[in-house]
Amino acid sequence: MAKPFKPSVHLKDNDVTDESVYVNRRTLLKSLGFVGASTLLAKSAGAAGWFWEDDVDAPKSELKPQLKPLKFTQPSQFQINETRTPEDKVTTYNNFYEFGTGKDDPAKNATEFQTNSWTLKVDGLVKKPFVLDYESLTSRFPLEERIYRLRCVEAWSMVVPWIGFELAALIKQAEPLMSAKYVAFETLYDPEQMPGQRSRFVGGGIEYPYVEGLRLDEAMHPLTLMSVGLYGKTLPAQNGAPIRLVVPWKYGFKSIKSIVRIRLTDKQPPTTWNRLASNEYGFYANVNPQVAHPRWSQASERRITTGGLLARNRIDTQMFNGYQEVAPLYSGMDLSRYY
Ligand code: MTE
């Protein structure tokens, strides 16, 4: 296998990164041919040779997939008494490298992402493998609203009202075999729709598709959520439409987006950021204020609430992101080693 390429820009934001570097990176991405969806549209229409550049905005709005309202219940144990991050921030400040490495790239570049013919396959070490189609993602399991903290490894955080169902419900449906020990997740691979997948460098040095994994007991924990919506509606593309994982006690990179396959396995599966820089990103990646990232402290975080995106609203980071109930999953493990 090729030696992982260590990028100089991965998992940094314009808070951690000097503004000039950030701006240069964007210029560089542009020069390397990372173009927004509107430019792509312009290219194909341009082949027919009949439009002015401004015209291409018209079909774009028609194509934009509409977010549907979702019906859900609100179990009281998942409502937290912390200010929610406003919806416009949850949907415009994103990490989704398949659509670009800047925080505002996914919202801009995923506007035409098509999910209607989506399928999610559940297979591997199970008795009853199955495939869910797009409709079943929101109708097969009862939906709940859960307000969770999301703590990114880059030391910013949000409070998000997700809608979804427990991953455990999905896994039980497939009837895992005794030999299953881990769960492997895979994001869609579709370079046509996901410009960041077209070149290894442009996508942040990532080998696509983006992959993640959990131990089976972590996957079966009641907090582990398959999310199909937020703020009362289906998921926007930039947040991982049509279905993503949310593991609130782990750093955000474990919460893999736009999932097409969930496979039960007996071996610890490779995970994207660990494959890229194993000294910086572990398989477990439990939020732990005591274990610093090699390049920055994890003791506190910038909570994104109603202030500006870069407002200095710093709070202390909590062990397991405040979800202490998961501690028994790791009894006997030295959590300063298993980062
Ligand atoms: N999933 C895929 N497929 N690609 C990504 O780049 N980024 C991860 C995670 N899931 C990522 C992904 C990271 S680093 C974080 S912090 C969260 O998504 C961010 O989720 P959000 O944009 O909904 O806040």
Short mmCIF file of C-alpha atoms and ligand atoms in Angstrom, two decimals:
data_model
loop_
_atom_site.label_atom_id
_atom_site.label_comp_id
_atom_site.label_asym_id
_atom_site.label_seq_id
_atom_site.Cartn_x
_atom_site.Cartn_y
_atom_site.Cartn_z
CA MET A 1 0.00 0.00 0.00
CA ALA A 2 1.20 3.52 -0.74
CA LYS A 3 2.72 5.34 2.22
CA PRO A 4 0.13 7.77 3.63
CA PHE A 5 0.78 11.28 2.41
CA LYS A 6 0.95 13.65 5.33
CA PRO A 7 -0.83 16.83 4.39
CA SER A 8 0.25 20.17 5.77
CA VAL A 9 -3.29 21.51 5.83
CA HIS A 10 -5.52 18.78 7.21
CA LEU A 11 -7.98 19.36 9.99
CA LYS A 12 -7.08 22.98 10.46
CA ASP A 13 -9.51 25.80 10.29
CA ASN A 14 -9.07 29.47 9.78
CA ASP A 15 -9.12 29.88 13.52
CA VAL A 16 -6.09 27.66 14.04
CA THR A 17 -4.61 28.58 10.67
CA ASP A 18 -3.12 31.94 9.87
CA GLU A 19 -5.51 33.83 7.58
CA SER A 20 -2.93 34.28 4.78
CA VAL A 21 -2.27 30.52 4.68
CA TYR A 22 -5.99 29.88 4.57
CA VAL A 23 -6.51 32.32 1.73
CA ASN A 24 -3.53 30.91 -0.18
CA ARG A 25 -4.85 27.41 0.23
CA ARG A 26 -8.10 28.46 -1.36
CA THR A 27 -6.24 30.11 -4.22
CA LEU A 28 -4.14 26.97 -4.61
CA LEU A 29 -7.20 24.71 -4.63
CA LYS A 30 -8.70 26.89 -7.33
CA SER A 31 -5.57 26.79 -9.43
CA LEU A 32 -5.47 23.00 -9.11
CA GLY A 33 -8.92 22.82 -10.63
CA PHE A 34 -11.05 22.42 -7.53
CA VAL A 35 -14.09 24.19 -8.88
CA GLY A 36 -17.44 24.86 -7.29
CA ALA A 37 -20.61 23.17 -8.46
CA SER A 38 -21.78 26.29 -10.30
CA THR A 39 -18.58 26.32 -12.36
CA LEU A 40 -19.11 22.65 -13.19
CA LEU A 41 -22.55 23.41 -14.39
CA ALA A 42 -21.15 26.28 -16.41
CA LYS A 43 -18.69 23.90 -18.05
CA SER A 44 -21.25 21.39 -19.25
CA ALA A 45 -23.66 24.06 -20.42
CA GLY A 46 -20.72 25.85 -22.00
CA ALA A 47 -20.08 22.86 -24.22
CA ALA A 48 -23.39 23.66 -25.90
CA GLY A 49 -22.10 27.21 -26.30
CA TRP A 50 -25.31 29.14 -25.74
CA PHE A 51 -25.19 30.91 -22.40
CA TRP A 52 -23.66 33.80 -20.58
CA GLU A 53 -21.98 32.92 -17.30
CA ASP A 54 -24.80 34.52 -15.24
CA ASP A 55 -27.45 32.30 -16.81
CA VAL A 56 -26.15 29.16 -15.14
CA ASP A 57 -27.57 30.23 -11.78
CA ALA A 58 -31.15 29.69 -12.92
CA PRO A 59 -31.20 25.87 -13.30
CA LYS A 60 -29.07 25.60 -10.17
CA SER A 61 -31.89 26.66 -7.83
CA GLU A 62 -34.31 24.22 -9.50
CA LEU A 63 -31.88 21.38 -9.03
CA LYS A 64 -31.26 22.12 -5.37
CA PRO A 65 -32.66 19.21 -3.35
CA GLN A 66 -35.34 20.43 -0.94
CA LEU A 67 -35.09 19.62 2.74
CA LYS A 68 -38.19 17.79 3.97
CA PRO A 69 -39.69 18.25 7.45
CA LEU A 70 -39.39 15.10 9.58
CA LYS A 71 -41.70 13.72 12.28
CA PHE A 72 -39.92 12.78 15.48
CA THR A 73 -40.28 12.31 19.24
CA GLN A 74 -38.21 14.16 21.85
CA PRO A 75 -37.07 11.81 24.62
CA SER A 76 -36.31 13.92 27.68
CA GLN A 77 -32.95 12.31 28.49
CA PHE A 78 -31.40 13.71 25.31
CA GLN A 79 -32.33 17.36 25.76
CA ILE A 80 -29.42 19.35 27.19
CA ASN A 81 -29.56 22.70 28.84
CA GLU A 82 -26.96 24.44 26.69
CA THR A 83 -27.45 27.07 23.99
CA ARG A 84 -27.98 25.44 20.64
CA THR A 85 -25.72 26.42 17.80
CA PRO A 86 -27.93 28.35 15.35
CA GLU A 87 -28.98 26.39 12.29
CA ASP A 88 -27.20 28.69 9.84
CA LYS A 89 -23.90 28.01 11.61
CA VAL A 90 -24.45 24.24 11.80
CA THR A 91 -25.03 24.25 8.04
CA THR A 92 -22.34 26.65 6.86
CA TYR A 93 -19.33 25.81 9.06
CA ASN A 94 -18.54 22.23 8.09
CA ASN A 95 -15.86 19.63 7.64
CA PHE A 96 -16.65 17.53 4.60
CA TYR A 97 -13.46 17.21 2.59
CA GLU A 98 -15.22 15.53 -0.31
CA PHE A 99 -16.62 19.00 -1.03
CA GLY A 100 -13.50 21.02 -0.20
CA THR A 101 -11.24 21.71 2.73
CA GLY A 102 -12.50 25.19 3.70
CA LYS A 103 -15.23 25.42 6.34
CA ASP A 104 -17.60 27.17 3.92
CA ASP A 105 -16.79 24.94 0.92
CA PRO A 106 -19.26 22.09 1.64
CA ALA A 107 -22.31 24.40 1.80
CA LYS A 108 -21.22 26.03 -1.46
CA ASN A 109 -20.07 22.95 -3.35
CA ALA A 110 -22.74 20.42 -2.34
CA THR A 111 -25.79 22.34 -3.49
CA GLU A 112 -26.60 19.83 -6.26
CA PHE A 113 -25.65 16.67 -4.39
CA GLN A 114 -28.26 14.09 -5.41
CA THR A 115 -29.38 11.54 -2.82
CA ASN A 116 -32.75 10.31 -4.17
CA SER A 117 -31.48 6.98 -5.44
CA TRP A 118 -29.37 6.36 -2.31
CA THR A 119 -28.88 2.88 -0.93
CA LEU A 120 -27.32 1.88 2.38
CA LYS A 121 -26.01 -1.67 2.55
CA VAL A 122 -25.59 -3.50 5.88
CA ASP A 123 -23.52 -6.67 5.49
CA GLY A 124 -20.41 -8.55 6.61
CA LEU A 125 -20.57 -10.88 9.63
CA VAL A 126 -24.35 -10.89 9.92
CA LYS A 127 -27.08 -13.48 9.42
CA LYS A 128 -29.36 -11.17 7.47
CA PRO A 129 -27.60 -8.61 5.29
CA PHE A 130 -29.95 -6.00 3.84
CA VAL A 131 -30.13 -2.82 1.82
CA LEU A 132 -32.18 0.26 2.74
CA ASP A 133 -33.37 2.59 -0.01
CA TYR A 134 -33.72 6.33 0.33
CA GLU A 135 -37.31 6.25 1.61
CA SER A 136 -36.57 3.59 4.24
CA LEU A 137 -33.81 5.69 5.78
CA THR A 138 -36.42 7.99 7.32
CA SER A 139 -39.36 5.57 7.60
CA ARG A 140 -37.99 2.22 8.75
CA PHE A 141 -37.07 3.21 12.32
CA PRO A 142 -38.92 5.61 14.68
CA LEU A 143 -37.12 8.96 14.63
CA GLU A 144 -36.03 10.88 17.74
CA GLU A 145 -34.61 14.33 18.27
CA ARG A 146 -31.41 14.29 20.31
CA ILE A 147 -29.52 17.38 21.26
CA TYR A 148 -25.86 16.45 21.39
CA ARG A 149 -22.59 18.30 21.78
CA LEU A 150 -20.31 17.89 18.77
CA ARG A 151 -16.63 18.36 19.65
CA CYS A 152 -14.24 18.59 16.71
CA VAL A 153 -10.62 17.53 17.17
CA GLU A 154 -9.75 21.06 15.96
CA ALA A 155 -11.04 22.35 19.34
CA TRP A 156 -14.32 23.95 18.28
CA SER A 157 -17.72 22.63 19.28
CA MET A 158 -21.43 22.99 18.59
CA VAL A 159 -24.72 21.91 20.14
CA VAL A 160 -26.85 20.26 17.46
CA PRO A 161 -30.47 19.03 17.49
CA TRP A 162 -30.04 15.86 15.41
CA ILE A 163 -32.89 13.64 14.26
CA GLY A 164 -32.20 9.96 13.88
CA PHE A 165 -32.37 6.47 15.29
CA GLU A 166 -30.01 4.27 17.26
CA LEU A 167 -27.37 2.47 15.23
CA ALA A 168 -28.10 -0.51 17.52
CA ALA A 169 -31.58 -0.84 15.96
CA LEU A 170 -30.07 -1.09 12.48
CA ILE A 171 -27.42 -3.60 13.55
CA LYS A 172 -29.92 -5.80 15.42
CA GLN A 173 -32.01 -6.01 12.26
CA ALA A 174 -29.06 -7.65 10.48
CA GLU A 175 -28.51 -10.18 13.31
CA PRO A 176 -24.74 -10.01 13.92
CA LEU A 177 -22.79 -13.27 14.10
CA MET A 178 -20.84 -14.09 17.28
CA SER A 179 -17.61 -13.48 15.35
CA ALA A 180 -18.47 -9.80 14.66
CA LYS A 181 -16.30 -7.48 16.79
CA TYR A 182 -16.15 -4.20 14.87
CA VAL A 183 -18.31 -2.11 12.57
CA ALA A 184 -16.82 -0.47 9.46
CA PHE A 185 -18.48 2.51 7.77
CA GLU A 186 -17.95 3.86 4.28
CA THR A 187 -18.92 7.18 2.64
CA LEU A 188 -20.13 7.37 -0.95
CA TYR A 189 -17.37 7.35 -3.55
CA ASP A 190 -18.56 9.51 -6.43
CA PRO A 191 -15.92 11.88 -7.80
CA GLU A 192 -18.47 13.23 -10.31
CA GLN A 193 -20.52 14.65 -7.46
CA MET A 194 -17.76 15.08 -4.89
CA PRO A 195 -15.04 17.28 -6.35
CA GLY A 196 -12.71 16.72 -3.40
CA GLN A 197 -12.41 13.05 -4.41
CA ARG A 198 -10.99 13.86 -7.82
CA SER A 199 -7.44 14.45 -6.72
CA ARG A 200 -5.70 13.11 -3.68
CA PHE A 201 -4.10 16.45 -2.91
CA VAL A 202 -7.18 18.56 -3.40
CA GLY A 203 -9.14 16.34 -1.06
CA GLY A 204 -6.70 17.04 1.77
CA GLY A 205 -4.46 14.05 1.02
CA ILE A 206 -7.24 11.65 1.91
CA GLU A 207 -7.57 8.24 0.28
CA TYR A 208 -11.24 8.03 -0.66
CA PRO A 209 -13.80 6.76 0.14
CA TYR A 210 -13.69 8.18 3.67
CA VAL A 211 -13.92 5.26 6.09
CA GLU A 212 -14.54 4.99 9.83
CA GLY A 213 -14.99 2.30 12.43
CA LEU A 214 -16.24 1.50 15.90
CA ARG A 215 -15.92 -1.46 18.21
CA LEU A 216 -19.22 -3.39 18.16
CA ASP A 217 -20.03 -2.47 21.78
CA GLU A 218 -19.45 1.24 20.99
CA ALA A 219 -21.71 0.89 17.95
CA MET A 220 -24.43 -0.75 20.08
CA HIS A 221 -24.30 1.94 22.78
CA PRO A 222 -27.65 3.78 23.03
CA LEU A 223 -25.94 7.15 22.46
CA THR A 224 -24.64 6.14 19.02
CA LEU A 225 -26.97 7.68 16.50
CA MET A 226 -27.63 7.34 12.79
CA SER A 227 -28.74 10.84 11.88
CA VAL A 228 -31.07 11.61 8.98
CA GLY A 229 -31.88 15.18 9.91
CA LEU A 230 -31.25 18.27 12.01
CA TYR A 231 -33.32 21.23 13.12
CA GLY A 232 -36.55 19.39 12.24
CA LYS A 233 -35.70 18.64 8.60
CA THR A 234 -33.77 16.13 6.51
CA LEU A 235 -29.99 16.55 6.57
CA PRO A 236 -28.46 19.21 4.34
CA ALA A 237 -25.86 17.73 1.97
CA GLN A 238 -23.02 19.53 3.74
CA ASN A 239 -23.94 17.82 7.03
CA GLY A 240 -23.85 14.33 5.50
CA ALA A 241 -27.10 13.71 3.62
CA PRO A 242 -28.94 11.47 3.53
CA ILE A 243 -27.54 9.54 6.52
CA ARG A 244 -24.52 9.94 8.79
CA LEU A 245 -23.15 8.66 12.06
CA VAL A 246 -23.09 10.75 15.26
CA VAL A 247 -20.91 9.49 18.14
CA PRO A 248 -21.09 12.35 20.62
CA TRP A 249 -18.33 11.25 23.02
CA LYS A 250 -15.71 11.02 20.27
CA TYR A 251 -14.00 13.69 18.20
CA GLY A 252 -16.14 14.76 15.24
CA PHE A 253 -14.08 12.98 12.58
CA LYS A 254 -15.52 9.65 13.80
CA SER A 255 -19.01 10.89 12.79
CA ILE A 256 -18.74 9.83 9.16
CA LYS A 257 -21.11 11.41 6.64
CA SER A 258 -23.15 10.23 3.63
CA ILE A 259 -22.80 6.53 4.44
CA VAL A 260 -23.40 3.85 1.78
CA ARG A 261 -22.14 0.78 3.60
CA ILE A 262 -21.98 -0.58 7.15
CA ARG A 263 -20.03 -3.81 7.43
CA LEU A 264 -19.58 -5.98 10.50
CA THR A 265 -16.14 -7.48 10.78
CA ASP A 266 -13.84 -9.38 13.14
CA LYS A 267 -10.86 -7.04 12.61
CA GLN A 268 -10.36 -3.43 13.60
CA PRO A 269 -11.13 -1.56 10.38
CA PRO A 270 -8.87 1.15 8.93
CA THR A 271 -10.07 4.72 9.54
CA THR A 272 -9.37 7.69 7.32
CA TRP A 273 -7.56 10.12 9.64
CA ASN A 274 -5.66 7.37 11.41
CA ARG A 275 -4.42 6.07 8.07
CA LEU A 276 -3.28 9.58 7.19
CA ALA A 277 -1.53 10.50 10.45
CA SER A 278 -1.64 7.75 13.06
CA ASN A 279 0.40 9.83 15.53
CA GLU A 280 -2.32 12.50 15.52
CA TYR A 281 -5.60 10.62 15.15
CA GLY A 282 -6.34 7.33 16.88
CA PHE A 283 -8.95 4.68 16.21
CA TYR A 284 -10.74 5.42 19.49
CA ALA A 285 -10.55 9.23 19.40
CA ASN A 286 -12.52 9.65 22.63
CA VAL A 287 -12.74 13.29 23.67
CA ASN A 288 -10.12 13.65 26.41
CA PRO A 289 -9.05 17.07 27.71
CA GLN A 290 -5.96 15.52 29.31
CA VAL A 291 -4.42 14.19 26.13
CA ALA A 292 -3.19 16.99 23.89
CA HIS A 293 -3.12 16.71 20.14
CA PRO A 294 0.57 16.83 19.10
CA ARG A 295 0.00 20.34 17.71
CA TRP A 296 -2.53 21.87 20.14
CA SER A 297 -4.15 21.43 23.55
CA GLN A 298 -7.50 19.66 23.93
CA ALA A 299 -8.17 21.14 27.39
CA SER A 300 -10.68 23.70 26.12
CA GLU A 301 -12.82 24.37 23.09
CA ARG A 302 -14.37 27.25 21.18
CA ARG A 303 -18.14 26.80 21.49
CA ILE A 304 -19.92 28.13 18.44
CA THR A 305 -23.20 29.69 19.57
CA THR A 306 -24.86 32.94 18.70
CA GLY A 307 -21.70 35.05 18.41
CA GLY A 308 -19.58 35.35 15.27
CA LEU A 309 -18.10 32.15 13.90
CA LEU A 310 -14.71 32.98 15.32
CA ALA A 311 -15.95 34.47 18.61
CA ARG A 312 -13.69 33.55 21.52
CA ASN A 313 -16.31 31.70 23.51
CA ARG A 314 -14.00 29.23 25.25
CA ILE A 315 -15.19 26.58 27.65
CA ASP A 316 -13.45 23.65 29.32
CA THR A 317 -13.58 20.38 27.43
CA GLN A 318 -15.14 17.52 29.38
CA MET A 319 -13.99 13.92 29.45
CA PHE A 320 -15.99 11.94 26.88
CA ASN A 321 -17.45 15.32 25.86
CA GLY A 322 -19.59 15.13 28.99
CA TYR A 323 -21.05 11.69 28.19
CA GLN A 324 -19.68 9.90 31.27
CA GLU A 325 -22.08 6.99 30.81
CA VAL A 326 -19.75 5.53 28.18
CA ALA A 327 -16.83 5.18 30.64
CA PRO A 328 -17.55 1.46 31.34
CA LEU A 329 -16.84 0.71 27.66
CA TYR A 330 -13.20 1.51 28.35
CA SER A 331 -12.63 0.07 31.82
CA GLY A 332 -9.15 -1.39 32.03
CA MET A 333 -7.89 0.63 29.06
CA ASP A 334 -5.23 3.28 29.51
CA LEU A 335 -7.03 6.17 27.80
CA SER A 336 -3.86 8.21 27.48
CA ARG A 337 -2.51 5.49 25.17
CA TYR A 338 -5.62 4.59 23.22
CA TYR A 339 -6.19 8.02 21.82
N1 MTE B 1 -17.28 12.48 6.87
C1 MTE B 1 -16.78 12.50 5.63
N2 MTE B 1 -17.20 11.59 4.74
N3 MTE B 1 -15.86 13.42 5.22
C2 MTE B 1 -15.37 14.36 6.09
O1 MTE B 1 -14.52 15.19 5.69
N4 MTE B 1 -15.39 15.24 8.38
C3 MTE B 1 -15.53 14.83 9.78
C4 MTE B 1 -16.94 14.32 10.08
N5 MTE B 1 -17.39 13.41 9.04
C5 MTE B 1 -15.85 14.36 7.43
C6 MTE B 1 -16.84 13.41 7.77
C7 MTE B 1 -15.19 15.88 10.72
S1 MTE B 1 -13.53 16.24 10.87
C8 MTE B 1 -16.11 16.50 11.51
S2 MTE B 1 -15.65 17.58 12.76
C9 MTE B 1 -17.56 16.29 11.31
O2 MTE B 1 -17.83 15.44 10.19
C10 MTE B 1 -18.23 17.64 11.07
O3 MTE B 1 -19.61 17.51 10.93
P1 MTE B 1 -20.47 18.80 10.58
O4 MTE B 1 -19.88 19.43 9.36
O5 MTE B 1 -21.88 18.32 10.38
O6 MTE B 1 -20.36 19.72 11.78
#
